[in-house]
Coordinates of C-alpha atoms in Angstrom, one line a residue:
X168 CA 17.4 -17.7 -28.0
X169 CA 19.5 -17.6 -24.9
X170 CA 21.0 -21.0 -23.9
X171 CA 19.9 -22.6 -20.6
X172 CA 23.5 -22.6 -19.4
X173 CA 23.5 -18.8 -19.7
X174 CA 20.3 -18.4 -17.8
X175 CA 21.6 -20.8 -15.1
X176 CA 24.8 -18.7 -14.7
X177 CA 22.7 -15.5 -14.4
X178 CA 20.5 -17.1 -11.8
X179 CA 23.5 -18.1 -9.8
X180 CA 25.2 -14.7 -10.2
X181 CA 22.1 -12.8 -9.1
X182 CA 21.4 -15.0 -6.1
X183 CA 18.0 -16.2 -7.2
X184 CA 16.0 -19.1 -5.7
X185 CA 12.7 -20.5 -7.0
X186 CA 9.9 -21.0 -4.4
X187 CA 7.0 -23.3 -5.3
X188 CA 4.0 -23.5 -2.9
X189 CA 1.9 -26.6 -3.6
X190 CA -1.3 -28.1 -2.3
X191 CA -2.9 -31.1 -4.0
X192 CA -1.5 -30.4 -7.5
X193 CA -0.4 -33.9 -8.3
X194 CA -1.4 -33.6 -12.0
X195 CA 0.9 -30.7 -12.7
X196 CA 3.5 -30.6 -10.0
X197 CA 6.0 -32.9 -11.7
X198 CA 5.8 -30.9 -15.0
X199 CA 6.5 -27.6 -13.1
X200 CA 9.4 -29.1 -11.2
X201 CA 11.0 -30.6 -14.3
X202 CA 10.7 -27.2 -16.1
X203 CA 12.2 -25.2 -13.2
X204 CA 15.1 -27.7 -12.7
X205 CA 16.2 -27.2 -16.3
X206 CA 17.4 -23.7 -15.3
X207 CA 18.4 -23.9 -11.6
X208 CA 18.9 -26.4 -8.8
X209 CA 18.0 -23.8 -6.2
X210 CA 14.4 -24.8 -5.5
X211 CA 12.3 -24.6 -2.4
X212 CA 9.0 -26.4 -2.4
X213 CA 6.4 -25.9 0.4
X214 CA 4.1 -28.9 0.6
X215 CA 1.2 -27.2 2.3
X216 CA -0.5 -30.2 3.9
X217 CA -1.3 -32.0 0.6
X218 CA -3.4 -35.2 0.9
X219 CA -2.8 -36.5 -2.6
X220 CA 0.4 -38.1 -4.0
X221 CA 2.4 -34.8 -3.7
X222 CA 4.7 -36.3 -1.1
X223 CA 5.5 -39.3 -3.3
X224 CA 6.3 -37.0 -6.3
X225 CA 8.6 -34.8 -4.1
X226 CA 10.5 -37.9 -2.9
X227 CA 11.7 -38.3 -6.5
X228 CA 13.6 -35.0 -6.3
X229 CA 16.2 -35.3 -3.5
X230 CA 18.1 -32.3 -5.0
X231 CA 15.4 -29.8 -3.9
X232 CA 14.6 -28.6 -0.5
X233 CA 11.1 -29.4 0.7
X234 CA 9.3 -27.8 3.6
X235 CA 6.3 -29.8 4.7
X236 CA 3.3 -28.7 6.7
X237 CA 1.2 -31.3 8.5
X238 CA -2.0 -29.5 7.6
X239 CA -3.1 -27.0 5.0
X240 CA -2.3 -23.4 6.3
X241 CA -2.9 -21.4 3.1
X242 CA -0.9 -20.1 0.3
X243 CA 0.2 -17.0 2.2
X244 CA 1.7 -19.1 5.0
X245 CA 3.4 -21.3 2.4
X246 CA 5.0 -18.3 0.7
X247 CA 6.0 -16.8 4.1
X248 CA 7.8 -20.0 5.0
X249 CA 9.5 -20.1 1.6
X250 CA 10.6 -16.5 1.8
X251 CA 12.0 -16.9 5.3
X252 CA 14.0 -20.0 4.2
X253 CA 15.3 -18.1 1.2
X254 CA 16.5 -15.3 3.4
X255 CA 18.1 -17.8 5.8
X256 CA 20.0 -19.2 2.9
X257 CA 21.1 -15.6 1.9
X258 CA 19.5 -15.5 -1.5
X259 CA 18.9 -12.0 -3.0
X260 CA 15.8 -12.7 -5.0
X261 CA 13.0 -15.3 -4.8
X262 CA 11.0 -16.2 -8.0
X263 CA 7.7 -17.8 -7.0
X264 CA 5.8 -20.0 -9.4
X265 CA 2.4 -21.7 -8.8
X266 CA 2.3 -25.5 -9.1
X267 CA -1.0 -25.6 -10.9
X268 CA 0.6 -25.6 -14.3
X269 CA -0.6 -22.3 -15.6
X270 CA 2.9 -20.8 -15.8
X271 CA 5.7 -21.7 -18.1
X272 CA 9.0 -22.2 -16.3
X273 CA 10.8 -21.0 -19.4
X274 CA 9.4 -17.5 -18.7
X275 CA 11.9 -17.2 -15.8
X276 CA 14.2 -15.8 -18.5
X277 CA 12.0 -12.7 -18.5
X278 CA 12.4 -12.2 -14.7
X279 CA 16.1 -12.9 -14.8
X280 CA 16.7 -10.4 -17.6
X281 CA 14.7 -7.7 -15.8
X282 CA 16.5 -8.3 -12.5
X283 CA 19.9 -8.2 -14.3
X284 CA 19.0 -4.8 -15.8
X285 CA 17.6 -3.2 -12.7
X286 CA 19.7 -0.6 -10.9
X287 CA 17.7 -0.9 -7.7
X288 CA 15.6 -3.6 -6.0
X289 CA 12.5 -4.4 -8.1
X290 CA 9.5 -6.5 -7.5
X291 CA 8.3 -8.2 -10.6
X292 CA 4.8 -9.6 -11.3
X293 CA 4.1 -11.7 -14.4
X294 CA 1.4 -10.1 -16.5
X295 CA -0.8 -12.7 -18.1
X296 CA -3.1 -12.3 -21.1
X297 CA -6.4 -12.4 -19.2
X298 CA -8.5 -11.7 -22.3
X299 CA -7.9 -15.1 -24.0
X300 CA -10.9 -17.4 -24.3
X301 CA -9.6 -20.1 -21.9
X302 CA -9.4 -17.6 -18.9
X303 CA -12.5 -17.9 -16.7
X304 CA -14.5 -14.7 -16.4
X305 CA -14.2 -14.7 -12.6
X306 CA -10.4 -14.7 -12.8
X307 CA -10.5 -11.8 -15.3
X308 CA -12.9 -9.8 -13.1
X309 CA -10.9 -10.6 -9.9
X310 CA -7.7 -9.4 -11.5
X311 CA -9.3 -6.1 -12.6
X312 CA -10.7 -5.6 -9.2
X313 CA -7.3 -6.2 -7.6
X314 CA -5.6 -3.9 -10.1
X315 CA -7.9 -1.0 -9.2
X316 CA -7.4 -1.3 -5.5
X317 CA -3.6 -1.6 -5.9
X318 CA -3.6 1.6 -7.9
X319 CA -5.8 3.3 -5.3
X320 CA -3.5 2.3 -2.5
X321 CA -0.2 2.9 -4.1
X322 CA -0.7 5.1 -7.2
X323 CA 0.9 2.5 -9.4
X324 CA -0.9 1.1 -12.4
X325 CA -0.4 -2.5 -13.2
X326 CA -2.0 -4.9 -15.7
X327 CA -1.8 -8.0 -13.4
X328 CA -1.6 -8.0 -9.6
X329 CA -2.9 -11.5 -9.0
X330 CA -0.4 -13.6 -10.9
X331 CA 1.6 -16.0 -8.7
X332 CA 4.6 -15.8 -11.0
X333 CA 6.7 -13.2 -9.3
X334 CA 10.2 -12.1 -8.3
X335 CA 10.7 -10.7 -4.8
X336 CA 13.8 -8.7 -3.7
X337 CA 14.3 -10.3 -0.4
X338 CA 16.3 -7.6 1.3
X339 CA 13.9 -4.8 0.3
X340 CA 10.5 -6.2 1.2
X341 CA 9.0 -6.3 4.7
X342 CA 10.4 -8.7 7.3
X343 CA 7.1 -9.4 8.9
X344 CA 3.7 -10.2 7.4
X345 CA 0.1 -10.5 8.8
X346 CA -2.0 -12.4 6.3
X347 CA -2.1 -16.1 5.8
X348 CA -4.2 -17.0 2.7
X349 CA -4.5 -15.7 -0.8
X350 CA -4.6 -12.1 0.4
X351 CA -0.9 -12.3 1.3
X352 CA 0.0 -11.7 -2.4
X353 CA -1.8 -8.3 -2.1
X354 CA -0.3 -7.4 1.2
X355 CA 3.3 -8.1 0.1
X356 CA 3.2 -6.0 -3.1
X357 CA 1.3 -3.0 -1.5
X358 CA 3.6 -2.8 1.5
X359 CA 6.6 -3.2 -0.9
X360 CA 5.4 -0.2 -2.9
X361 CA 4.9 1.8 0.4
X362 CA 8.5 1.0 1.2
X363 CA 9.6 2.6 -2.1
X364 CA 10.3 -0.7 -3.9
X365 CA 9.8 -0.4 -7.7
X366 CA 6.9 -2.7 -8.6
X367 CA 6.6 -3.7 -12.3
X368 CA 4.8 -6.1 -14.6
X369 CA 6.7 -8.4 -17.0
X370 CA 4.9 -10.3 -19.8
X371 CA 4.5 -14.0 -19.3
X372 CA 2.5 -16.8 -21.0
X373 CA -0.4 -18.5 -19.3
X374 CA -2.0 -21.9 -19.8
X375 CA -5.5 -22.7 -18.5
X376 CA -6.3 -26.4 -18.8
X377 CA -9.5 -27.3 -17.0
X378 CA -8.6 -31.0 -17.1
X379 CA -5.4 -30.4 -15.1
X380 CA -5.6 -27.2 -13.2
X381 CA -6.9 -27.3 -9.6
X382 CA -7.7 -24.0 -8.0
X383 CA -8.1 -23.7 -4.2
X384 CA -9.5 -20.2 -4.4
X385 CA -12.8 -20.1 -2.4
X386 CA -14.8 -17.3 -4.1
X387 CA -16.8 -16.2 -1.1
X388 CA -14.3 -16.7 1.8
X389 CA -11.2 -15.5 0.0
X390 CA -12.9 -12.6 -1.7
X391 CA -14.2 -11.5 1.7
X392 CA -10.7 -11.7 3.2
X393 CA -9.3 -9.8 0.3
X394 CA -12.0 -7.1 0.6
X395 CA -11.3 -6.7 4.4
X396 CA -7.6 -6.4 3.7
X397 CA -8.2 -3.7 1.0
X398 CA -10.4 -1.8 3.5
X399 CA -7.5 -1.8 6.0
X400 CA -5.0 -0.8 3.4
X401 CA -7.1 2.0 2.1
X402 CA -7.5 3.3 5.7
X403 CA -3.8 3.1 6.2
X404 CA -3.2 4.8 2.8
X405 CA -5.1 7.9 3.8
X406 CA -4.4 8.1 7.5
X407 CA -0.7 7.1 7.5
X408 CA 1.0 6.6 4.1
X409 CA -0.1 9.8 2.4
X410 CA 0.6 12.0 5.4
X411 CA 4.0 10.2 5.9
X412 CA 5.1 10.6 2.3
X413 CA 3.9 14.2 2.1
X414 CA 5.7 15.1 5.3
X415 CA 8.9 13.5 4.0
X416 CA 8.8 15.5 0.8
X417 CA 7.8 18.7 2.6
X418 CA 10.8 18.4 4.9
X419 CA 13.2 18.7 2.0
X420 CA 11.8 22.1 1.0
X421 CA 13.0 25.5 2.3
X422 CA 10.4 28.1 3.4
X423 CA 11.3 30.4 0.5
X424 CA 10.8 27.6 -2.0
X425 CA 7.4 26.8 -0.3
X426 CA 6.2 30.4 -0.7
X427 CA 7.3 30.6 -4.4
X428 CA 6.0 27.2 -5.4
X429 CA 2.7 27.0 -3.5
X430 CA 1.5 30.5 -2.7
X431 CA 2.9 32.8 -5.4
X432 CA 4.1 30.4 -8.2
X433 CA 1.5 27.6 -8.2
X434 CA -0.8 27.4 -11.1
X435 CA -3.8 26.8 -8.8
X436 CA -6.5 29.5 -8.9
X437 CA -6.6 32.0 -6.0
X438 CA -9.9 30.5 -4.8
X439 CA -8.4 27.0 -4.7
X440 CA -5.4 28.3 -2.7
X441 CA -7.7 30.2 -0.4
X442 CA -9.9 27.2 0.2
X443 CA -6.8 25.1 0.9
X444 CA -5.5 27.6 3.4
X445 CA -8.9 27.9 5.0
X446 CA -9.1 24.1 5.3
X447 CA -5.7 24.0 7.0
X448 CA -6.6 26.8 9.5
X449 CA -9.9 25.1 10.4
X450 CA -8.2 21.7 11.0
X451 CA -5.4 23.4 13.0
X452 CA -7.9 24.9 15.5
X453 CA -10.6 22.3 15.5
X454 CA -10.3 19.7 18.3
X455 CA -8.8 16.9 16.2
X456 CA -5.6 16.5 18.3
X457 CA -3.3 13.8 17.0
X458 CA -5.3 13.3 13.8
X459 CA -5.0 16.8 12.3
X460 CA -2.4 16.0 9.7
X461 CA -4.0 12.8 8.5
X462 CA -7.5 14.3 8.2
X463 CA -6.2 17.4 6.5
X464 CA -4.2 15.5 3.8
X465 CA -7.1 13.1 3.3
X466 CA -9.7 15.9 2.9
X467 CA -7.3 17.9 0.6
X468 CA -7.0 14.8 -1.6
X469 CA -10.7 14.2 -1.8
X470 CA -11.6 17.8 -2.3
X471 CA -8.7 18.2 -4.9
X472 CA -7.2 21.1 -2.9
X473 CA -3.5 22.1 -2.5
X474 CA -2.2 19.5 0.0
X475 CA 0.9 21.6 0.8
X476 CA -1.0 24.7 1.7
X477 CA -3.6 22.8 3.7
X478 CA -0.8 20.9 5.6
X479 CA 1.2 24.0 6.4
X480 CA -1.7 26.1 7.7
X481 CA -3.0 23.1 9.7
X482 CA 0.0 23.7 11.9
X483 CA -1.3 27.1 13.1
X484 CA -1.7 25.6 16.6
X485 CA 1.9 24.9 17.2
X486 CA 3.2 24.8 20.7
X487 CA 3.4 28.5 21.8
X488 CA -0.1 29.2 20.5
X489 CA -1.9 26.1 21.9
X490 CA -2.9 27.7 25.2
X491 CA -4.2 30.8 23.4
X492 CA -6.3 28.7 21.0
X493 CA -7.8 26.7 23.9
X494 CA -8.4 29.9 25.9
X495 CA -10.1 31.6 22.9
X496 CA -12.2 28.5 22.3
X497 CA -13.4 28.5 25.9
X498 CA -14.3 32.2 25.6
X499 CA -16.2 31.8 22.4
X500 CA -17.9 28.6 23.7
X501 CA -18.9 30.3 26.9
X502 CA -20.9 32.8 24.9
X503 CA -23.2 30.1 23.4
X504 CA -23.0 27.5 26.1
X505 CA -23.0 28.9 29.6
X506 CA -21.7 26.8 32.5
X507 CA -23.8 25.4 35.3
X508 CA -23.0 24.1 38.8
X509 CA -24.6 21.3 40.8
X510 CA -22.7 18.3 42.2
X511 CA -19.2 18.8 43.5
X512 CA -16.2 16.5 43.9
X513 CA -13.4 17.8 46.0
X514 CA -14.6 21.3 45.6
X515 CA -15.0 21.0 41.8
X516 CA -18.4 20.7 40.2
X517 CA -18.7 17.8 37.9
X518 CA -21.2 19.7 35.8
X519 CA -18.7 22.6 35.6
X520 CA -16.1 20.2 34.1
X521 CA -18.6 18.9 31.6
X522 CA -19.7 22.4 30.7
X523 CA -16.2 23.6 30.1
X524 CA -15.5 20.6 28.0
X525 CA -18.5 21.4 25.8
X526 CA -17.6 25.1 25.8
X527 CA -14.2 24.2 24.4
X528 CA -15.5 21.8 21.8
X529 CA -18.3 24.1 20.6
X530 CA -16.1 27.2 20.9
X531 CA -13.2 25.6 19.0
X532 CA -15.4 24.7 16.0
X533 CA -16.9 28.2 15.9
X534 CA -13.4 29.8 16.3
X535 CA -12.0 27.4 13.6
X536 CA -14.8 28.3 11.2
X537 CA -14.4 32.0 11.8
X538 CA -10.6 32.0 11.5
X539 CA -10.7 29.8 8.4
X540 CA -13.1 32.3 6.7
X541 CA -11.1 35.3 7.8
X542 CA -7.6 34.0 6.9
X543 CA -8.9 32.2 3.8
X544 CA -10.6 35.5 2.5
X545 CA -7.5 37.5 3.3
X546 CA -5.4 35.0 1.4
X547 CA -7.7 35.1 -1.6
X548 CA -7.5 38.9 -2.0
X549 CA -3.7 38.9 -1.3
X550 CA -3.0 36.2 -3.9
X551 CA -5.3 37.8 -6.5
X552 CA -3.8 41.3 -5.9
X553 CA -0.3 39.8 -6.3
X554 CA -1.3 38.1 -9.6
X555 CA -2.8 41.3 -10.9
X556 CA 0.3 43.2 -10.0
X557 CA 2.6 40.6 -11.5
X558 CA 0.6 40.8 -14.8
X559 CA 0.7 44.5 -14.9
X560 CA 4.4 44.8 -14.2
X561 CA 6.4 44.9 -17.4

């Protein structure tokens, strides 16, 4: 067993502060504070508008820093205030622990040990045993729900994403946040993962005592806020994060490597490659200006196609060819949607403008479909022929 003095020295060396948000937890607050102070004097408590004896309890600890809100603003705001204060005091990590008594301050050893071994900034989340009898079913379900959406938004699988026992690398996480209530703890870990911060679970104990524990989670309101946040995060994942990450990784590749890996050397079947190329060509010509990359990557993910091929061929409408694509779309559209002339404004018919717009939209979709079929089919036969030749060559 590591001595407390050793843990205290490590906490000091690593620049760790403990943040404790509290709201009407008079039954358990003192026990949590006493447990934390055994290991470090660096403690910031955010009294989030408590109306019980919390202030009286905190007055017994002049050695800790207390930030007091005159009214309850939510756990997210309390944590945001604590993180900001920790940064202002130039700490490197902030360990957060709930004041409801479910966590054991002695488990800070697990966080300190993981931080000391890390070679890069790491965000740690205490993983509780949610299968024990004392854990309410709604808590277990809520944790599984949160775990799924975190994986969906980041690709990282965790066993516990709702635990309030955490360690944040203060310099690596975002500087600005948007949520204020319980959903903040989802926002901060998802955005940290998007920034490339390593997010991991560490095992911690958990104590659920119905006679002491006071939960301020409002099932309907807070679940709704969390669901809305996840909806926004999923949208951002597909329309910003995935395209951004893909583009960054693609920029590192040379054209010859691209051809070898994705056209000639990929294990994907010829039909899958051809469909990926066809999707890219269609999206490159269709009138989705400004959203082509995001939509292409999203569709490629959903359809399980080759994202690299789809992305590359979606750039078929690069600058020199844009006028030709627009002109060809107008010609094709004019064949199926003839223009008409009635009212005029400064010598230009309003109906003519409307007709040309529809000609372009209709024509671009027809042209996109035709070119996607043509280039996709050509790609299929070329790739299949290349494979056959490669197999027959000794």
